[in-house]
Tab-separated table of N, CA, C and O in Angstrom:
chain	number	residue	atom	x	y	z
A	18	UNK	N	-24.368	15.253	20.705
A	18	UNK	CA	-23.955	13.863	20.588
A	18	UNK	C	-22.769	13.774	19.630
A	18	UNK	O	-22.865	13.933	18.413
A	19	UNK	N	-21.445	13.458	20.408
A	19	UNK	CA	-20.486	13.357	19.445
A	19	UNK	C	-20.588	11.884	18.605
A	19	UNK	O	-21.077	10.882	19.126
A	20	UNK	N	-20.165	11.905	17.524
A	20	UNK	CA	-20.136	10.876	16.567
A	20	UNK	C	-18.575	10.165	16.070
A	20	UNK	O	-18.367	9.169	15.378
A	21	UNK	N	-17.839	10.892	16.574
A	21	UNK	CA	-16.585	10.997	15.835
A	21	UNK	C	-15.907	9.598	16.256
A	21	UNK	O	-14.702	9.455	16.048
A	22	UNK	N	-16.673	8.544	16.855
A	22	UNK	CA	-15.986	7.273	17.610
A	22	UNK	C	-16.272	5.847	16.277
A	22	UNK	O	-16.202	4.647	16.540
A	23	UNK	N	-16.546	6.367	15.077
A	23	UNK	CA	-17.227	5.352	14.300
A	23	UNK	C	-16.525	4.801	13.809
A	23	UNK	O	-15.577	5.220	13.144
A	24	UNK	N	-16.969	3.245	14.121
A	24	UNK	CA	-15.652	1.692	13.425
A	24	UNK	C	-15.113	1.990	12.317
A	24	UNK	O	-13.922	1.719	12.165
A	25	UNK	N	-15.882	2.648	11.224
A	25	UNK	CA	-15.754	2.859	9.844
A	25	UNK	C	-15.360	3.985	9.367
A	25	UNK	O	-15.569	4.431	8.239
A	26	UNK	N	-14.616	4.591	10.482
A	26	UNK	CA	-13.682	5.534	10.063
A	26	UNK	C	-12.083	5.775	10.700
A	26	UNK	O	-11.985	5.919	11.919
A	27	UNK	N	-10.640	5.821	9.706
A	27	UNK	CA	-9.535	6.165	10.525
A	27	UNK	C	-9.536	7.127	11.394
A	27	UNK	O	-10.486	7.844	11.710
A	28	UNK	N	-8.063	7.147	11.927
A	28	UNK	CA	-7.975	8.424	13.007
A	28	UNK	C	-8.099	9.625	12.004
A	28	UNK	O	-9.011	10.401	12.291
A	29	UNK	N	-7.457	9.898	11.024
A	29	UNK	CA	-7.363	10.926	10.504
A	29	UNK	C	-8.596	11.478	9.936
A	29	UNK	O	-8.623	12.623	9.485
A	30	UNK	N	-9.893	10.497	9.943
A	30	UNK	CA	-11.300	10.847	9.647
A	30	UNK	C	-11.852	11.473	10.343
A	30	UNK	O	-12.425	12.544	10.142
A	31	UNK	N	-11.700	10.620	11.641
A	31	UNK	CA	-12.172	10.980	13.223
A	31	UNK	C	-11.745	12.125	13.639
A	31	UNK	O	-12.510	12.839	14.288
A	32	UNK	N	-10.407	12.547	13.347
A	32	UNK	CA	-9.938	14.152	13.608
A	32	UNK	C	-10.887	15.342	12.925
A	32	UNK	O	-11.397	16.295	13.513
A	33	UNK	N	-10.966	15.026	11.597
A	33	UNK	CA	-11.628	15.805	10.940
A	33	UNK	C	-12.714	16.101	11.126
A	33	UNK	O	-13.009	17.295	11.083
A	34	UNK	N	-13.963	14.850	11.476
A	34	UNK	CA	-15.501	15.288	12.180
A	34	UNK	C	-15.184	15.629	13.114
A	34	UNK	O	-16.015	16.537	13.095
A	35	UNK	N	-14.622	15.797	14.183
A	35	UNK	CA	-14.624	16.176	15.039
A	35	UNK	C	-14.058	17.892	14.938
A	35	UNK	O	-14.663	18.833	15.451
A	36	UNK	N	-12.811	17.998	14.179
A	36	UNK	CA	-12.667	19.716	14.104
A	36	UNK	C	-13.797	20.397	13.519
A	36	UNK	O	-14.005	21.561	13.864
A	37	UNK	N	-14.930	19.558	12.268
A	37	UNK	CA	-15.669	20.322	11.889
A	37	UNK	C	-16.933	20.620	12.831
A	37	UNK	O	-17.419	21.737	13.013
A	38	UNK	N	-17.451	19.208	13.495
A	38	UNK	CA	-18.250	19.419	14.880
A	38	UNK	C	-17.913	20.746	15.760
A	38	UNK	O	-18.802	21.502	16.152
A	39	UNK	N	-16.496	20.951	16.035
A	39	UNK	CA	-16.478	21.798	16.868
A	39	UNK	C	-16.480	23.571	15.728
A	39	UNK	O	-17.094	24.559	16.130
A	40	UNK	N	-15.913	23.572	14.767
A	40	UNK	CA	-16.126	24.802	14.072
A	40	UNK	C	-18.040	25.485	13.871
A	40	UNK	O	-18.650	26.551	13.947
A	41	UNK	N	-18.404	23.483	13.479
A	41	UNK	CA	-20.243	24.455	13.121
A	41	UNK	C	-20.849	25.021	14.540
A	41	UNK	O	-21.845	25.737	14.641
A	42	UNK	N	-19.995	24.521	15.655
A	42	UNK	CA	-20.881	24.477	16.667
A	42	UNK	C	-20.682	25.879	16.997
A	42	UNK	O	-21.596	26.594	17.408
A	43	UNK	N	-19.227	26.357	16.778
A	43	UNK	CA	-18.957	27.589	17.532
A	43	UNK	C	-19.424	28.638	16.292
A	43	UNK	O	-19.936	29.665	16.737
A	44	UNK	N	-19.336	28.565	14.694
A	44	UNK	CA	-20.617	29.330	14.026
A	44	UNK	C	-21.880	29.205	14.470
A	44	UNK	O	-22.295	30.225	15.020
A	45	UNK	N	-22.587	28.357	14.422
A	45	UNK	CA	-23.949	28.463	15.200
A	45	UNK	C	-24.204	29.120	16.324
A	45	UNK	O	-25.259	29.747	16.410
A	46	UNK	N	-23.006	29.090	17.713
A	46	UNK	CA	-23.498	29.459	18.334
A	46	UNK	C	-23.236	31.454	18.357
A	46	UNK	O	-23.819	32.221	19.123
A	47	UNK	N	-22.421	31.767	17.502
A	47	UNK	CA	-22.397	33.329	17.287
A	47	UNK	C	-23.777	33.471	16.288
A	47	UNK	O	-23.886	34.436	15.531
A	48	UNK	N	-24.581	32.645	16.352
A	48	UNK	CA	-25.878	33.507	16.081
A	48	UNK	C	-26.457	34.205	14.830
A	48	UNK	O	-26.571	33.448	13.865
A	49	UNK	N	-26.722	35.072	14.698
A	49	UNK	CA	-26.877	36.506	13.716
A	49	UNK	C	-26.019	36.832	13.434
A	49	UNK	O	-26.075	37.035	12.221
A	50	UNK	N	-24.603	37.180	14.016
A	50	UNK	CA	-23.295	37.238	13.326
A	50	UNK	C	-22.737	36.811	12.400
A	50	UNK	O	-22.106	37.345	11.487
A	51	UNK	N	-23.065	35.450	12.730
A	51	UNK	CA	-22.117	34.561	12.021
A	51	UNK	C	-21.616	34.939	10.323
A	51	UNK	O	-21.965	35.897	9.633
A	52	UNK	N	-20.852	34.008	10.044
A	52	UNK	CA	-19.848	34.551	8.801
A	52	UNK	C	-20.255	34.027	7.578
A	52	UNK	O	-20.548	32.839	7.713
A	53	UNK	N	-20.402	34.461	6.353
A	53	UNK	CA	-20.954	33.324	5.319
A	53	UNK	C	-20.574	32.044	4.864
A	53	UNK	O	-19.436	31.621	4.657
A	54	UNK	N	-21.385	31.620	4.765
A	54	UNK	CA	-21.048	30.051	4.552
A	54	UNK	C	-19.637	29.671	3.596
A	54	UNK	O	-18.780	28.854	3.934
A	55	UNK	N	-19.634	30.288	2.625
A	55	UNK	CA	-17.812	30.236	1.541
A	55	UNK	C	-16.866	30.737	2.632
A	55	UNK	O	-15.757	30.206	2.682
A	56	UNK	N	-17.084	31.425	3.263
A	56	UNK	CA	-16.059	31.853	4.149
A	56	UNK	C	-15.778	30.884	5.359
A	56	UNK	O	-14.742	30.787	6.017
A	57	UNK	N	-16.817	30.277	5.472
A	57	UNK	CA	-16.340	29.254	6.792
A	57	UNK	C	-16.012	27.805	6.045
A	57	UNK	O	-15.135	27.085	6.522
A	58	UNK	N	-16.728	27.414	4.890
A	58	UNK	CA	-16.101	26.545	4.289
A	58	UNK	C	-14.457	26.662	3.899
A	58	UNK	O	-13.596	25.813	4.130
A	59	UNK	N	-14.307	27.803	3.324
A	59	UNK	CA	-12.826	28.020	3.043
A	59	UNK	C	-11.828	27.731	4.023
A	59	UNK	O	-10.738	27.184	3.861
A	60	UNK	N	-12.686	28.456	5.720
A	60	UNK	CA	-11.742	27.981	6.674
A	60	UNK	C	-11.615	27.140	6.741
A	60	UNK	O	-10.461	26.808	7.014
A	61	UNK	N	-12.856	25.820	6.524
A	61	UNK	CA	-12.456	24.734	6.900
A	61	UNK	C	-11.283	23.684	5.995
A	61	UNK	O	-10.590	22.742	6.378
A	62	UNK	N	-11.435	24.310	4.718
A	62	UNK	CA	-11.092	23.560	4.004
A	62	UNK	C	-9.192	23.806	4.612
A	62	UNK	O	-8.466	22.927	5.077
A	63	UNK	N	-8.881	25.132	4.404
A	63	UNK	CA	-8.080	25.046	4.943
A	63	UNK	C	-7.330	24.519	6.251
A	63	UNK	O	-6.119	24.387	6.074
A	64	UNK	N	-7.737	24.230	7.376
A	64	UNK	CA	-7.822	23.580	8.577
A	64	UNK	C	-7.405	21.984	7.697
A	64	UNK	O	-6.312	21.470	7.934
A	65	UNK	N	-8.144	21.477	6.945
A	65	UNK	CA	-8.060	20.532	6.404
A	65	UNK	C	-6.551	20.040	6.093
A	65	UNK	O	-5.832	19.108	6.453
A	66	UNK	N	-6.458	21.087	5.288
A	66	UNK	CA	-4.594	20.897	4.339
A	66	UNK	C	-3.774	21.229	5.318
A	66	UNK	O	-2.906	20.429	5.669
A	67	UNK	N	-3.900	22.391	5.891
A	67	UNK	CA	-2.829	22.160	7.533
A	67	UNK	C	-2.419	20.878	8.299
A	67	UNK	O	-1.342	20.631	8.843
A	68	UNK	N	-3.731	19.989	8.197
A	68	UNK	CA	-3.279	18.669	8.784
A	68	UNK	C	-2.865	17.232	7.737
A	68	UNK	O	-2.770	16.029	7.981
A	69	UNK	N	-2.687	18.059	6.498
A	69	UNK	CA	-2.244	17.250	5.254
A	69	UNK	C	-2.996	16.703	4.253
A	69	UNK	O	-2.571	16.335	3.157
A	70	UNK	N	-4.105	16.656	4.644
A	70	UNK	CA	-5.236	16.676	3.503
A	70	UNK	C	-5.181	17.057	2.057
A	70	UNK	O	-5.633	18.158	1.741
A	71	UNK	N	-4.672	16.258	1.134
A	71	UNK	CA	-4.871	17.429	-0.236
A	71	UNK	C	-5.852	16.148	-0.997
A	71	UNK	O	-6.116	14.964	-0.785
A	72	UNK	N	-6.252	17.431	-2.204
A	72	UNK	CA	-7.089	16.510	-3.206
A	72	UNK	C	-6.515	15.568	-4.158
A	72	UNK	O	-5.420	15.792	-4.674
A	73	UNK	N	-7.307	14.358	-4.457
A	73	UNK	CA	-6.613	13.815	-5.479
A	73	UNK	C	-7.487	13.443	-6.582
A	73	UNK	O	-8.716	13.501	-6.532
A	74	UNK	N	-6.688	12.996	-7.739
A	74	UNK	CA	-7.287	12.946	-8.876
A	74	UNK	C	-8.016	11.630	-9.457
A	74	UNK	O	-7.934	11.166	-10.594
A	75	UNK	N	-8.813	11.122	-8.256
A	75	UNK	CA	-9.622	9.720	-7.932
A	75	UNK	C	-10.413	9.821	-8.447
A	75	UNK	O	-10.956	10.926	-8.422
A	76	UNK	N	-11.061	8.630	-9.334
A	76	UNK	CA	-12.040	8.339	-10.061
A	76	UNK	C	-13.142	7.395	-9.890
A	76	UNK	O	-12.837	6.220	-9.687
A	77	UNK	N	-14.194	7.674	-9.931
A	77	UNK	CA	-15.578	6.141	-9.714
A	77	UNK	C	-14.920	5.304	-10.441
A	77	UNK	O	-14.476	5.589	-11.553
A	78	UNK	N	-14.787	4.126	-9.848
A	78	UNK	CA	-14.443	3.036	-9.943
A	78	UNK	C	-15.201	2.226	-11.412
A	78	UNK	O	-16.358	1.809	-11.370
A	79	UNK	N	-14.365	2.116	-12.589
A	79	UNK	CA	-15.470	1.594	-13.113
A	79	UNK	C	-16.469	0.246	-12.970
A	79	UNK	O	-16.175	-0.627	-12.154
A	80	UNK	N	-17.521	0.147	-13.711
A	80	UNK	CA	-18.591	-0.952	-13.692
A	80	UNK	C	-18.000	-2.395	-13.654
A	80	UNK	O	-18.000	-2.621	-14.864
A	81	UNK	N	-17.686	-3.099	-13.295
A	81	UNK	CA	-17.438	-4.592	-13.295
A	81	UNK	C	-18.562	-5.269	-14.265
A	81	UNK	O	-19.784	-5.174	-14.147
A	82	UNK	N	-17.813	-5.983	-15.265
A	82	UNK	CA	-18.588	-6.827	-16.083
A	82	UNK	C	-17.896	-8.253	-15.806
A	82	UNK	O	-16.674	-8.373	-15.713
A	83	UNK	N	-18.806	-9.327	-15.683
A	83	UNK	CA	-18.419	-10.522	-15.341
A	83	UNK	C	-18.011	-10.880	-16.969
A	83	UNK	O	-18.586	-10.418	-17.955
A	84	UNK	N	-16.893	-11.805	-16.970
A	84	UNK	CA	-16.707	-12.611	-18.136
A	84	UNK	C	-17.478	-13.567	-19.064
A	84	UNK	O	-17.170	-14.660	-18.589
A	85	UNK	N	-18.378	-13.833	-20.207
A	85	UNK	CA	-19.296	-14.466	-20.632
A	85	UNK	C	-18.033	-15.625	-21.145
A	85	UNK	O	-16.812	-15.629	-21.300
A	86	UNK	N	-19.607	-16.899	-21.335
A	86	UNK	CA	-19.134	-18.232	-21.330
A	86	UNK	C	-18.585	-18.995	-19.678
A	86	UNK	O	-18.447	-18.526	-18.548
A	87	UNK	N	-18.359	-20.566	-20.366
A	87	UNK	CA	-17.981	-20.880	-19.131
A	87	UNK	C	-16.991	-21.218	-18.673
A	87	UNK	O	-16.894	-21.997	-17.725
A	88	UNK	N	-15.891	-20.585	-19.387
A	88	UNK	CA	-14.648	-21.153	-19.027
A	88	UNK	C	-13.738	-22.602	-19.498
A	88	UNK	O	-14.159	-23.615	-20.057
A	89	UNK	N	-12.367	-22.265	-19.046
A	89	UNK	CA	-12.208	-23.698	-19.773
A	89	UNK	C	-12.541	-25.175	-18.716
A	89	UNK	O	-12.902	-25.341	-17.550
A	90	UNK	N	-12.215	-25.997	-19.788
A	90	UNK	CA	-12.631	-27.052	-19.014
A	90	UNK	C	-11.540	-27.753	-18.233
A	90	UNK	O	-10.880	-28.232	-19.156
A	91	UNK	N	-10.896	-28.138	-17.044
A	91	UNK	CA	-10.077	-28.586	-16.937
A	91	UNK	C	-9.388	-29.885	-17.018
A	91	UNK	O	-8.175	-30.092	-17.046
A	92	UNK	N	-10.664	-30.982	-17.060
A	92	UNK	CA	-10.150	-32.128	-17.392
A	92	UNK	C	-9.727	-32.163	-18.753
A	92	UNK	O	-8.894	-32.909	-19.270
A	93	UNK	N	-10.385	-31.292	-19.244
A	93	UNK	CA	-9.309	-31.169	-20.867
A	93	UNK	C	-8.313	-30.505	-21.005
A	93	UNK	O	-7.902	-30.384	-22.159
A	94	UNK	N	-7.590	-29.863	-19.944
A	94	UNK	CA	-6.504	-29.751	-19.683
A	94	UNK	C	-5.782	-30.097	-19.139
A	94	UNK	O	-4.631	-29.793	-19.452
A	95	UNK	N	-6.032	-30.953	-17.984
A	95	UNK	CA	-4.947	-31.781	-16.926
A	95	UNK	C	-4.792	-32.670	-18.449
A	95	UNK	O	-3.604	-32.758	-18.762
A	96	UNK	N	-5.650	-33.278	-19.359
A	96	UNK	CA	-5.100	-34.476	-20.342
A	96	UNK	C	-3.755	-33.553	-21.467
A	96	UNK	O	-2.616	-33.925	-21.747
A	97	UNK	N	-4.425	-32.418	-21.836
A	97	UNK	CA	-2.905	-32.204	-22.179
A	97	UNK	C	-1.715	-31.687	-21.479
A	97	UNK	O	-0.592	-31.859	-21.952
A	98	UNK	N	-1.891	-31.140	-20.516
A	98	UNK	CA	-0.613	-30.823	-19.303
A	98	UNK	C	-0.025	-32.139	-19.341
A	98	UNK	O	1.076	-32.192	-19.889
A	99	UNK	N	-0.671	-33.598	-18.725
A	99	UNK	CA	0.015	-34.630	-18.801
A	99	UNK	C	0.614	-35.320	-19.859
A	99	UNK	O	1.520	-36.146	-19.749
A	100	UNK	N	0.017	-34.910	-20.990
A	100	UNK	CA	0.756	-35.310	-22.139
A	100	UNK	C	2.065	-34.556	-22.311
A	100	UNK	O	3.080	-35.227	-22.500
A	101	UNK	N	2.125	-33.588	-22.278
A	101	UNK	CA	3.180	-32.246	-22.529
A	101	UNK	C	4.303	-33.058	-21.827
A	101	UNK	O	5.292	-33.618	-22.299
A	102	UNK	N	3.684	-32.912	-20.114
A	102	UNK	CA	4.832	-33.188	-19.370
A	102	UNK	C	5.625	-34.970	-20.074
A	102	UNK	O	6.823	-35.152	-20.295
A	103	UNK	N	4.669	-35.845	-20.239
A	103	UNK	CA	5.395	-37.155	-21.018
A	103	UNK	C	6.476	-36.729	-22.313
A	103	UNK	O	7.574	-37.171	-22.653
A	104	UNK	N	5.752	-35.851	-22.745
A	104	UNK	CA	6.770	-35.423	-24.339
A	104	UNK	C	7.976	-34.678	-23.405
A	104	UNK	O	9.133	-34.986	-23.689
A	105	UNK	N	7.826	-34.030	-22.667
A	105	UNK	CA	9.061	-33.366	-22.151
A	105	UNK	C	9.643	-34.469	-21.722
A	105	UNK	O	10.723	-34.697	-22.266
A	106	UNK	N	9.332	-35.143	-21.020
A	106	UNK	CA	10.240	-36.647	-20.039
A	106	UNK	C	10.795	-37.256	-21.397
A	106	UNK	O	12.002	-37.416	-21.578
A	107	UNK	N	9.994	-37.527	-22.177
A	107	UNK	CA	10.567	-38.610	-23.336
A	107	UNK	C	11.961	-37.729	-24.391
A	107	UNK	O	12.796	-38.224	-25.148
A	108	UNK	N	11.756	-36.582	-24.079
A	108	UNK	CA	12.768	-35.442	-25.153
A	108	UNK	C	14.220	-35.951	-24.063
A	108	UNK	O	15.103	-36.708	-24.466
A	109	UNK	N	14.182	-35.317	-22.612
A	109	UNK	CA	14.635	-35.136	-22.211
A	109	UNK	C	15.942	-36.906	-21.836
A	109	UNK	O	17.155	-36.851	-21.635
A	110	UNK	N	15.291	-37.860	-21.865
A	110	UNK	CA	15.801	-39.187	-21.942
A	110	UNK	C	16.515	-39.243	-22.888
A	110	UNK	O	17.706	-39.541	-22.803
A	111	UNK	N	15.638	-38.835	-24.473
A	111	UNK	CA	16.849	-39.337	-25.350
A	111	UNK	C	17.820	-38.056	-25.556
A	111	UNK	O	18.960	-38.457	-25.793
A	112	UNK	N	17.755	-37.011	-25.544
A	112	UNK	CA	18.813	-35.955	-24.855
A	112	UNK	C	19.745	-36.925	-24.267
A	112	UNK	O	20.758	-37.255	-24.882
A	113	UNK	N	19.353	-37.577	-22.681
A	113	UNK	CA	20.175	-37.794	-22.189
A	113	UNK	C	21.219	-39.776	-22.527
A	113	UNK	O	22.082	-40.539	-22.093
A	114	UNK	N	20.365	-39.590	-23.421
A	114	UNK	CA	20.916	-40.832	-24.045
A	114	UNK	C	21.999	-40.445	-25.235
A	114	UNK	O	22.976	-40.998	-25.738
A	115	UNK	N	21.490	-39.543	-25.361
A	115	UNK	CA	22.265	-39.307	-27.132
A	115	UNK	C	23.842	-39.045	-26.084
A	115	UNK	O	24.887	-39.634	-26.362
A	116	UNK	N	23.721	-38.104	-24.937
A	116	UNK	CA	24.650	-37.304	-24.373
A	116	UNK	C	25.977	-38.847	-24.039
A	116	UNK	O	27.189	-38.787	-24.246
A	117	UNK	N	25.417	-39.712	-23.652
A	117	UNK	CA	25.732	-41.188	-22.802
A	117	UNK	C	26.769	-41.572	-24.049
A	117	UNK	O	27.872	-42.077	-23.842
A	118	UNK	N	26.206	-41.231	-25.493
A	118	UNK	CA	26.835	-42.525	-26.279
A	118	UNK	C	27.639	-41.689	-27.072
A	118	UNK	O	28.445	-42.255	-27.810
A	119	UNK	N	27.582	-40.160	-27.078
A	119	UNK	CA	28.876	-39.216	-27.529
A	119	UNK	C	27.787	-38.307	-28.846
A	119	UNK	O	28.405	-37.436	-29.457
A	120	UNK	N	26.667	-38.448	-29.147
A	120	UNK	CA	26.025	-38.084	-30.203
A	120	UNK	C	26.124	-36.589	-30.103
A	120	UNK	O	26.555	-35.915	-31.038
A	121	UNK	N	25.653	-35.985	-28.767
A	121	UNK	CA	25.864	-34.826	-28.157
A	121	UNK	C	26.566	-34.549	-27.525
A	121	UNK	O	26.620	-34.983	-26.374
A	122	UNK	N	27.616	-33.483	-28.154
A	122	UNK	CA	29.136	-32.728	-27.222
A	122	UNK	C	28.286	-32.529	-25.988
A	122	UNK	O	28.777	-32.033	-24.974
């Protein structure tokens, strides 16, 4: 039963179960012969990097800790955002007043 058709894996996944499907199958089927296990791993690994495979230096993801407390509040901030923005409007008027009557080059 091949497996190698699974949603939750790319093509380049799907290549790979599938070359190794076909390598255990053809060790298994030489029997009593067959080759030791480091030695067929090695092949495989190699088979691997032939098709570009290399290792990388990826780490477990660390633990997620949620943030304590509850945050700010925002109606106590839309009240000073709207204030801010009034002090900016009111700066900006007499700026442009001072500019009107020569106070400011």
């Amino acid at each position: 039963m091949t497996r190698t058709n699974e949603p939750n894996l790319d093509e380049a996944s799907r290549k790979a179960v599938a070359a190794l499907a076909i390598r255990i199958r053809n060790r298994d089927a030489a029997g009593a012969d067959r080759e030791a296990p480091e030695i067929f791993a090695n092949e495989f690994v190699q088979a691997l990097r032939g098709q570009g495979w290399r290792p990388t230096a990826a780490r477990p993801a660390l633990r997620w800790s949620s943030p304590r407390g509850r945050g700010a509040d925002p109606s106590q901030h839309a009240d000073a955002l709207a204030e801010a923005r009034r002090a900016c409007a009111d700066g900006a008027a007499k700026l442009k007043a001072a500019e009107r009557i020569g106070d400011i080059p």
